[in-house]
Tab-separated table of C-alpha atoms in Angstrom:
chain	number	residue	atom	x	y	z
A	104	UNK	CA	-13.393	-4.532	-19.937
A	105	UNK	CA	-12.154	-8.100	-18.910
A	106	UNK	CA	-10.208	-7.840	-15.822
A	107	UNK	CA	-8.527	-11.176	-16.076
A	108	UNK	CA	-7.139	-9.979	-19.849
A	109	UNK	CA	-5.268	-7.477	-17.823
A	110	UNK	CA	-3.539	-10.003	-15.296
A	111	UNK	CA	-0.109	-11.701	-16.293
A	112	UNK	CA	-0.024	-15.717	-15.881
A	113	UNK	CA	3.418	-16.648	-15.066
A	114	UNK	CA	3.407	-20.081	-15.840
A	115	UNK	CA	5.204	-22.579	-13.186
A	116	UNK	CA	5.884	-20.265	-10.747
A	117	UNK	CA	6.551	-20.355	-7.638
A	118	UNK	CA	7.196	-24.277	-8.704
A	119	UNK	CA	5.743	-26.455	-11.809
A	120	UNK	CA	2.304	-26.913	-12.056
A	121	UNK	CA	1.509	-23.656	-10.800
A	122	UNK	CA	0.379	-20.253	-12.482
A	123	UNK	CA	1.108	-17.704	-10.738
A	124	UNK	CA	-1.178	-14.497	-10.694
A	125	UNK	CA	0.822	-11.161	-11.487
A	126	UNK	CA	-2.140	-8.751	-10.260
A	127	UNK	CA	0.518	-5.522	-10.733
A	128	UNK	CA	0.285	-5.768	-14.527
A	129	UNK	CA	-3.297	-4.667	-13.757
A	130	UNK	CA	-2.882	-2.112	-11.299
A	131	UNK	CA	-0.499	-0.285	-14.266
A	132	UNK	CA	-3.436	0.088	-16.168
A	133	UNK	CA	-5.196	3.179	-14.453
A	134	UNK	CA	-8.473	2.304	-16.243
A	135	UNK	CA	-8.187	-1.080	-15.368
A	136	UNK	CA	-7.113	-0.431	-12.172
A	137	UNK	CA	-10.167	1.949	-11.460
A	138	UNK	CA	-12.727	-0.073	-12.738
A	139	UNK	CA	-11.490	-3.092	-10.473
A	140	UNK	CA	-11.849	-0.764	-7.341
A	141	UNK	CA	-14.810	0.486	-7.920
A	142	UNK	CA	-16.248	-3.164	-8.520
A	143	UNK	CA	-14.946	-3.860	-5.268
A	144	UNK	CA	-16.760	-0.917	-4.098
A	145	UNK	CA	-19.842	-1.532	-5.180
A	146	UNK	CA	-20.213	-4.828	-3.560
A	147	UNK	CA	-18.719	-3.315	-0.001
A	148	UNK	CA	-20.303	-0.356	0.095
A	149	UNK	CA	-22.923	-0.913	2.461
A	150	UNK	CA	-21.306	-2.825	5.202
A	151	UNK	CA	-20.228	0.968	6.458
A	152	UNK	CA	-16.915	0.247	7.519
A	153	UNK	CA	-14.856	2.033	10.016
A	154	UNK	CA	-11.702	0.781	8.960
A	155	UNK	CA	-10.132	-1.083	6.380
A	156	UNK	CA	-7.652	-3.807	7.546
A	157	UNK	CA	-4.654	-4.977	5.118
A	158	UNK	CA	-3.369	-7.713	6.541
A	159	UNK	CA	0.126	-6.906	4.012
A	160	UNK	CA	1.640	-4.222	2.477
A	161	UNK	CA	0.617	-5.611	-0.751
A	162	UNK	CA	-2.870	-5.397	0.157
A	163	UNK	CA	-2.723	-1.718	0.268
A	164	UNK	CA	-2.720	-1.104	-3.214
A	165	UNK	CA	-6.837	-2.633	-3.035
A	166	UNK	CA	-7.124	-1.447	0.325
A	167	UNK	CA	-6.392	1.936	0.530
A	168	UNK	CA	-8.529	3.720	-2.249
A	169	UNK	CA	-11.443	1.118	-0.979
A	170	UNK	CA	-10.607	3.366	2.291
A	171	UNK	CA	-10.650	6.362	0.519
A	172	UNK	CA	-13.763	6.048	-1.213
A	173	UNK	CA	-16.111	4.342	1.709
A	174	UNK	CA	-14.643	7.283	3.698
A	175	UNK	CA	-12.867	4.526	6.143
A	176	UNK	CA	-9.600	5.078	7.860
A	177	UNK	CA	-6.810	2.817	7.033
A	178	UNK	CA	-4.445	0.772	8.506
A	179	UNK	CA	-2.038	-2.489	7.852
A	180	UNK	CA	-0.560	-5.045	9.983
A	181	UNK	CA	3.071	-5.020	10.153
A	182	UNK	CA	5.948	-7.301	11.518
A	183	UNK	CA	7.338	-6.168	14.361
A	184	UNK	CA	9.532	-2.865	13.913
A	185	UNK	CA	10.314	-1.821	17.655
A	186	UNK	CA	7.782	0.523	17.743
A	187	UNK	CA	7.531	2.273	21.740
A	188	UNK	CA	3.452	2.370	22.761
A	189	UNK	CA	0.630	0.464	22.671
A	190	UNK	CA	1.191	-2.210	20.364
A	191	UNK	CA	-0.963	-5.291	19.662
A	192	UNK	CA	0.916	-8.313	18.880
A	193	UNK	CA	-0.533	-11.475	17.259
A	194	UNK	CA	1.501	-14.880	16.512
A	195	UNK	CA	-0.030	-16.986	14.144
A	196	UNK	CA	0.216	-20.320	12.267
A	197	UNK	CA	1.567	-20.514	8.430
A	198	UNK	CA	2.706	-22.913	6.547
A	199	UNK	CA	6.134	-23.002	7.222
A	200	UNK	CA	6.241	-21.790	11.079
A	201	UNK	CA	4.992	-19.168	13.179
A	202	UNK	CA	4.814	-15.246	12.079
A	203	UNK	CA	3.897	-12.375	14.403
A	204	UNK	CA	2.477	-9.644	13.216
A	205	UNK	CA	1.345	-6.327	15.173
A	206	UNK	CA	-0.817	-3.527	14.716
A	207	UNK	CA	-1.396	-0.137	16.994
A	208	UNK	CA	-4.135	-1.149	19.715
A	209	UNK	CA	-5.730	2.461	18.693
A	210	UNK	CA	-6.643	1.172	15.185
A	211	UNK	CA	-9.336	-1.057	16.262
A	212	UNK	CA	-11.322	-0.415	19.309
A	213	UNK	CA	-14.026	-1.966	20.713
A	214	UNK	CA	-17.331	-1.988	18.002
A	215	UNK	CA	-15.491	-0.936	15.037
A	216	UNK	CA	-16.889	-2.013	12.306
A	217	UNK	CA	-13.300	-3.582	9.665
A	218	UNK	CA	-13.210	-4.706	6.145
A	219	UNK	CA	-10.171	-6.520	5.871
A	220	UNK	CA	-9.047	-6.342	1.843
A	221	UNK	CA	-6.330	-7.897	0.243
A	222	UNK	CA	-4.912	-8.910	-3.634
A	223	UNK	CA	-5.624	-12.442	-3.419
A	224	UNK	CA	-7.512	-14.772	-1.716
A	225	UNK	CA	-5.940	-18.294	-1.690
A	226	UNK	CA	-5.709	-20.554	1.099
A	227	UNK	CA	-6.994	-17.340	3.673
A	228	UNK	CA	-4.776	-18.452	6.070
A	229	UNK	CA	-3.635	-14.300	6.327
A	230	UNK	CA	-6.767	-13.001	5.745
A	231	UNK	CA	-8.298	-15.179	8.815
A	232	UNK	CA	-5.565	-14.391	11.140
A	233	UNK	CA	-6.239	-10.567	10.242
A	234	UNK	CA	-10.090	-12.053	11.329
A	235	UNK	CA	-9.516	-13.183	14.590
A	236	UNK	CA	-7.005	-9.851	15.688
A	237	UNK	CA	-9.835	-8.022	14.878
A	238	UNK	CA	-12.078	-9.754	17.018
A	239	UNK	CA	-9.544	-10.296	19.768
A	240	UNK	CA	-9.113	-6.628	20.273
A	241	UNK	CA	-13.317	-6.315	19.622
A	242	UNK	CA	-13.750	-4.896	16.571
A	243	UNK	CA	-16.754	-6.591	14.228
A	244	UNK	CA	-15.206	-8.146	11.242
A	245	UNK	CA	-17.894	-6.639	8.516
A	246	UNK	CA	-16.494	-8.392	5.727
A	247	UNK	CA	-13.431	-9.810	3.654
A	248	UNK	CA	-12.894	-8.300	0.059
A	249	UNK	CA	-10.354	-9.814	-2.458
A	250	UNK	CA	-9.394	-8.835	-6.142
A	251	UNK	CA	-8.583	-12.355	-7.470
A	252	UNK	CA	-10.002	-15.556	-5.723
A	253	UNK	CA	-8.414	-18.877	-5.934
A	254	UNK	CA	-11.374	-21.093	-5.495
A	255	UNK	CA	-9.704	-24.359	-5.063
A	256	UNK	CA	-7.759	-23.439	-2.290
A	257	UNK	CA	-10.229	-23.435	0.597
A	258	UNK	CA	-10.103	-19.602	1.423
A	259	UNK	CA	-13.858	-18.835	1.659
A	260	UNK	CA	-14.391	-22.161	3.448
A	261	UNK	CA	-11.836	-20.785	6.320
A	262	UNK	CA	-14.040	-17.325	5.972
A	263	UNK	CA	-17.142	-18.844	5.606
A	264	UNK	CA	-18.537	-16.694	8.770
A	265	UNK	CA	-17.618	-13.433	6.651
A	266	UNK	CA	-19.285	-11.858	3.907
A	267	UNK	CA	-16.433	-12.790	1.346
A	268	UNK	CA	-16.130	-10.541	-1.564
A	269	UNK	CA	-13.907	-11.032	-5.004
A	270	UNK	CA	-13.438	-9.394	-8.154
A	271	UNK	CA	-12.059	-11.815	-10.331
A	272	UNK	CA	-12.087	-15.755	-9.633
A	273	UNK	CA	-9.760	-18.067	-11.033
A	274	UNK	CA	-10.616	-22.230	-10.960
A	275	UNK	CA	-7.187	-23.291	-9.165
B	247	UNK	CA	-9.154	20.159	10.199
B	248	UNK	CA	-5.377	20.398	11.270
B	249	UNK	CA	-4.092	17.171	10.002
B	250	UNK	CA	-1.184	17.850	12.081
B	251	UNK	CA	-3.168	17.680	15.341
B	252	UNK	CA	-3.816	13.354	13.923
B	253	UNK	CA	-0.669	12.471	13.468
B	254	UNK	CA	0.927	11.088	16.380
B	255	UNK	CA	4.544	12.354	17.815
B	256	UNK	CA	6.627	9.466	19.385
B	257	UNK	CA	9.233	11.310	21.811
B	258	UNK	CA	12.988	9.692	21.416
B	259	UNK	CA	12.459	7.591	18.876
B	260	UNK	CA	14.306	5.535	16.746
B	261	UNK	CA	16.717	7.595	19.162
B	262	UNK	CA	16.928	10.461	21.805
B	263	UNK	CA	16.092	13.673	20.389
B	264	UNK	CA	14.041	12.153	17.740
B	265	UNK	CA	10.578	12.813	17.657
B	266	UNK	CA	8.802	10.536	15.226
B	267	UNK	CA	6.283	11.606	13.222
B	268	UNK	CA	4.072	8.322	13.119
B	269	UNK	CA	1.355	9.227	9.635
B	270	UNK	CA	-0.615	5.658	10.883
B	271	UNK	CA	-2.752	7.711	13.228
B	272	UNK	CA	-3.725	10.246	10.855
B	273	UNK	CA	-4.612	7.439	8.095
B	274	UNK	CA	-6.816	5.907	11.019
B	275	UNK	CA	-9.297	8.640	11.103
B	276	UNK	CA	-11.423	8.498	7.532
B	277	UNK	CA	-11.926	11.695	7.306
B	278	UNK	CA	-8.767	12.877	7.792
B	279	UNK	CA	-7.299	10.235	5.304
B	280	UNK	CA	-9.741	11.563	2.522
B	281	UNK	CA	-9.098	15.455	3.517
B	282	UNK	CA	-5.025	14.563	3.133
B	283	UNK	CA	-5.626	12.867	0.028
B	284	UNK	CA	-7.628	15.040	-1.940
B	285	UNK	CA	-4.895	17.836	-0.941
B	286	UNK	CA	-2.345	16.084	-2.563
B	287	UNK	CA	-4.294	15.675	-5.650
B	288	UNK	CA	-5.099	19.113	-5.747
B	289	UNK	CA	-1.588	19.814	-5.943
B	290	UNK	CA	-0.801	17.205	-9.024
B	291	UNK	CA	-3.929	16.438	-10.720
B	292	UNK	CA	-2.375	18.895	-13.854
B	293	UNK	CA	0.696	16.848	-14.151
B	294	UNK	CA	-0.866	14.156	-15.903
B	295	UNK	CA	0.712	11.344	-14.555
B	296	UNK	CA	0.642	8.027	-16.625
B	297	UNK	CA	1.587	5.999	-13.077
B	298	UNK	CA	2.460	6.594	-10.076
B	299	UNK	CA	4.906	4.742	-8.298
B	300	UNK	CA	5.757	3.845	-4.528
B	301	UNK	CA	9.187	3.722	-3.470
B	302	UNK	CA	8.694	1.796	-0.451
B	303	UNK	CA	5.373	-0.483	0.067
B	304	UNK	CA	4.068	1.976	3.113
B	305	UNK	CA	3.925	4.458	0.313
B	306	UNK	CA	0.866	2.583	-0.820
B	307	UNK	CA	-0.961	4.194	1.929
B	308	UNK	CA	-0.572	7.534	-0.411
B	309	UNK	CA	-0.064	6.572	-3.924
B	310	UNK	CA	-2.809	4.095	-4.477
B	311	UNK	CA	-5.995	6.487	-3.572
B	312	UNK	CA	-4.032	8.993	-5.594
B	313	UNK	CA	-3.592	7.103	-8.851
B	314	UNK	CA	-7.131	5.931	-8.121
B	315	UNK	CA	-8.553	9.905	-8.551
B	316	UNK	CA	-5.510	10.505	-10.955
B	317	UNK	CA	-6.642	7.929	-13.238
B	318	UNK	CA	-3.233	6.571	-13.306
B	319	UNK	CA	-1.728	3.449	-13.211
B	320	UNK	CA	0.031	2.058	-9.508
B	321	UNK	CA	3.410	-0.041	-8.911
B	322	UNK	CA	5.674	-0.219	-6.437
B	323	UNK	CA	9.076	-1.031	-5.549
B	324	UNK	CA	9.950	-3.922	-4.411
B	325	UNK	CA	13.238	-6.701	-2.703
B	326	UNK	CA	14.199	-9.083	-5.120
B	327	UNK	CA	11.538	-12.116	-4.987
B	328	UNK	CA	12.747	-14.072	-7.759
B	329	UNK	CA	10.220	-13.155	-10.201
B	330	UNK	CA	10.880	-14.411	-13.827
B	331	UNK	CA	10.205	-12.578	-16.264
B	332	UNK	CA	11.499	-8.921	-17.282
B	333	UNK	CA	12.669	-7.422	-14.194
B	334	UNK	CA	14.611	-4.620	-13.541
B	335	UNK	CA	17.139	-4.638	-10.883
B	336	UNK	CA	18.393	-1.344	-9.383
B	337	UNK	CA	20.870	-1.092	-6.875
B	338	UNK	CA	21.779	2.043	-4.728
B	339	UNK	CA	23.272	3.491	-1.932
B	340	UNK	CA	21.166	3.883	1.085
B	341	UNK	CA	22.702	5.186	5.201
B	342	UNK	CA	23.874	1.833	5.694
B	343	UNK	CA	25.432	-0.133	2.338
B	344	UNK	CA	23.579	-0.879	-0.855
B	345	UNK	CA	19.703	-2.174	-0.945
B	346	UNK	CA	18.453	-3.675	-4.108
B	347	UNK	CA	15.021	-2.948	-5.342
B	348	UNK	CA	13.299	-4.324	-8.495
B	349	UNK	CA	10.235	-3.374	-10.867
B	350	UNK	CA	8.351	-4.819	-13.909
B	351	UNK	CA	10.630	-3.932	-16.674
B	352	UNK	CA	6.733	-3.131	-18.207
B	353	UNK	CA	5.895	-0.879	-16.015
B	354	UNK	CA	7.422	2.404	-17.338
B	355	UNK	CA	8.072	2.622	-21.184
B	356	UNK	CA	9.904	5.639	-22.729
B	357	UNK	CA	7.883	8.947	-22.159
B	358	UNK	CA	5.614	7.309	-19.222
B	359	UNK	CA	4.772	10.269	-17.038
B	360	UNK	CA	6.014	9.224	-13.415
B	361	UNK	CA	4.815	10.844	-10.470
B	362	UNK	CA	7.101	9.419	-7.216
B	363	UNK	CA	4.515	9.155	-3.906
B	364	UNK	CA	5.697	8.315	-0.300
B	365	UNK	CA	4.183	9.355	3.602
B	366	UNK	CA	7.621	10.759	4.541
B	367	UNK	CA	10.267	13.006	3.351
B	368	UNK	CA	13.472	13.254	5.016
B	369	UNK	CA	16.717	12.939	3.814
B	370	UNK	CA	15.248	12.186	-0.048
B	371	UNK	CA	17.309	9.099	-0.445
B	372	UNK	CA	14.731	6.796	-1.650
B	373	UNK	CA	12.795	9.319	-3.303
B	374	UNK	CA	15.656	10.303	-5.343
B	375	UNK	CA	16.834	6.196	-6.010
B	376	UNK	CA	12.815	5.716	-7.578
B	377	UNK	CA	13.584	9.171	-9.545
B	378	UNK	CA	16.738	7.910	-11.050
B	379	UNK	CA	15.353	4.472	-11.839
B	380	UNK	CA	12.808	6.167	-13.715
B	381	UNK	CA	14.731	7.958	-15.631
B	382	UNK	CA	17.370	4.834	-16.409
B	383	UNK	CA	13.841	2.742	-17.799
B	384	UNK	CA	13.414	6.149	-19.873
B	385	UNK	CA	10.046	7.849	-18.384
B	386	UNK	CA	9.717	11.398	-17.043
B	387	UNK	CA	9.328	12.141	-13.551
B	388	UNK	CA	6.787	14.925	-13.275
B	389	UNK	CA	6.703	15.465	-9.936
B	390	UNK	CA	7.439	13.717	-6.650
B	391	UNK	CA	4.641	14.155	-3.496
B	392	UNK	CA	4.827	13.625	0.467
B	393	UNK	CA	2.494	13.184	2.815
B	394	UNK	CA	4.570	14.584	5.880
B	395	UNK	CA	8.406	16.563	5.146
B	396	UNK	CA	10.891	17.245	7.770
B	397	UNK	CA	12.023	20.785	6.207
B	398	UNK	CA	15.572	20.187	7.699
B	399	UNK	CA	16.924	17.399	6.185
B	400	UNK	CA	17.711	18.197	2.764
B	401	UNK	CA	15.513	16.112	0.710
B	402	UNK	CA	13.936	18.527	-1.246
B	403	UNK	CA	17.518	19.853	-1.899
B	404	UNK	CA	18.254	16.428	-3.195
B	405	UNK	CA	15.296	16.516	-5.487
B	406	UNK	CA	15.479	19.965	-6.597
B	407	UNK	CA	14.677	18.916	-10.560
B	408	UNK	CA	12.078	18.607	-9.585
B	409	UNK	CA	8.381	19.961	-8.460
B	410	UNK	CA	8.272	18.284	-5.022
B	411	UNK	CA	4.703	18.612	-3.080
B	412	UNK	CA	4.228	18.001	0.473
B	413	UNK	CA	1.242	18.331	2.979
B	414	UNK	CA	2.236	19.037	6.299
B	415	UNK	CA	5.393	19.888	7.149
B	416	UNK	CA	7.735	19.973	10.113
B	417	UNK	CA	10.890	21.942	10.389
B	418	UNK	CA	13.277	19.174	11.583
């Protein structure tokens, strides 16, 4: 099956000259959708994760049967909600400003071993934040794993001290 | 394993005499996440569901790995993000005033088999908003499915139509 047959090109958006990448008319095809996890499995399956890290929401719908399947626990970072406890919060540059995100100190402990997974890879600016958290609270970043890759955009430059994983690559 | 005994109470929370029931610690331990998981799909692998669909984006957590075993398609709900294109906008009555939420027009057809996945049950309100926007695109909600219920707050009352399936529950 050709994956990128199953993913909508919305042309000019966000703004002209770009085509934006509608991954969810994929993940409503449950054979399509399966095949595309277990691609990503196949290629991940060694690294023995602990945990896998989605650095959005959005990244949960690659994330969490990855978890499933490698037998990994799951967890995604989150803005801050208020949450009492011991919380981990991490600021971080994007384009337009700073962002905080946080994430339960319990998920990551010292040694363990996270796959941080996500829909897209573009510029990695997320995905390498969700990098150095990791390693700030001393977990061992054992990979990054992407359905679609923008390879124009720099991403695997910015994780070029990661084994960088994607599915589906689009010249951009 | 008592899946119970992983998933963290937070005392007084959002407010006294609250005890929150926080799933994240549960879904941090692999085997526990795989263990709740494959008990929910015992419980709906004979509906046949075409696609299963997240009211909220935490939901993810849940419904992905299960229309991953199920075979079935994956979408979620989402806030208006300006998406061209064939969307559907549904409005609806939530504690607090109205909350919009949108999906891909494509994503169910007439007849789709829908089966509704979130973490939490409580008061059903976004469970039953999902079922009725279902219904309004024309597909058939076979079943809705929880993670963790709180017995006492009437959702499965509000969903009574129909077969609602939860893991653990707590009588709240």
């Amino acid at each position: 099956m050709d994956l990128k047959s199953k993913i909508r090109e919305i042309k000019d958006f966000p703004r002209e000259g770009i085509n934006y990448k509608d991954v969810g008319t994929l993940l409503l095809d449950g054979d399509a959708y399966r095949l595309a996890v277990q691609g990503l499995y196949r290629q991940c399956k060694h690294k023995e994760a602990d945990l896998v890290l989605c650095p959005k929401a959005r990244g949960l719908m690659i994330g969490a049967p990855l978890a499933y399947i490698l037998g990994a626990g799951l967890a995604s970072l989150h803005r801050p909600a208020g949450m009492p406890g011991n919380v981990f919060s991490w600021q971080y540059d994007q384009d337009f400003g700073e962002k905080t995100l946080e994430i339960d100190r319990d998920a990551i402990k010292p040694g363990t071993k996270v796959l941080v997974a996500d829909e897209l890879l573009a510029t990695g600016g997320t995905a390498a934040a969700a990098v150095k958290l990791v390693e700030e609270l001393g977990g061992e970043v054992v990979g990054t794993v992407f359905l679609i890759e923008l390879t124009g955009l720099g991403g695997r430059v910015k994780l070029r001290d990661y084994d960088t994983i994607s599915l589906v690559q689009y010249n951009y």
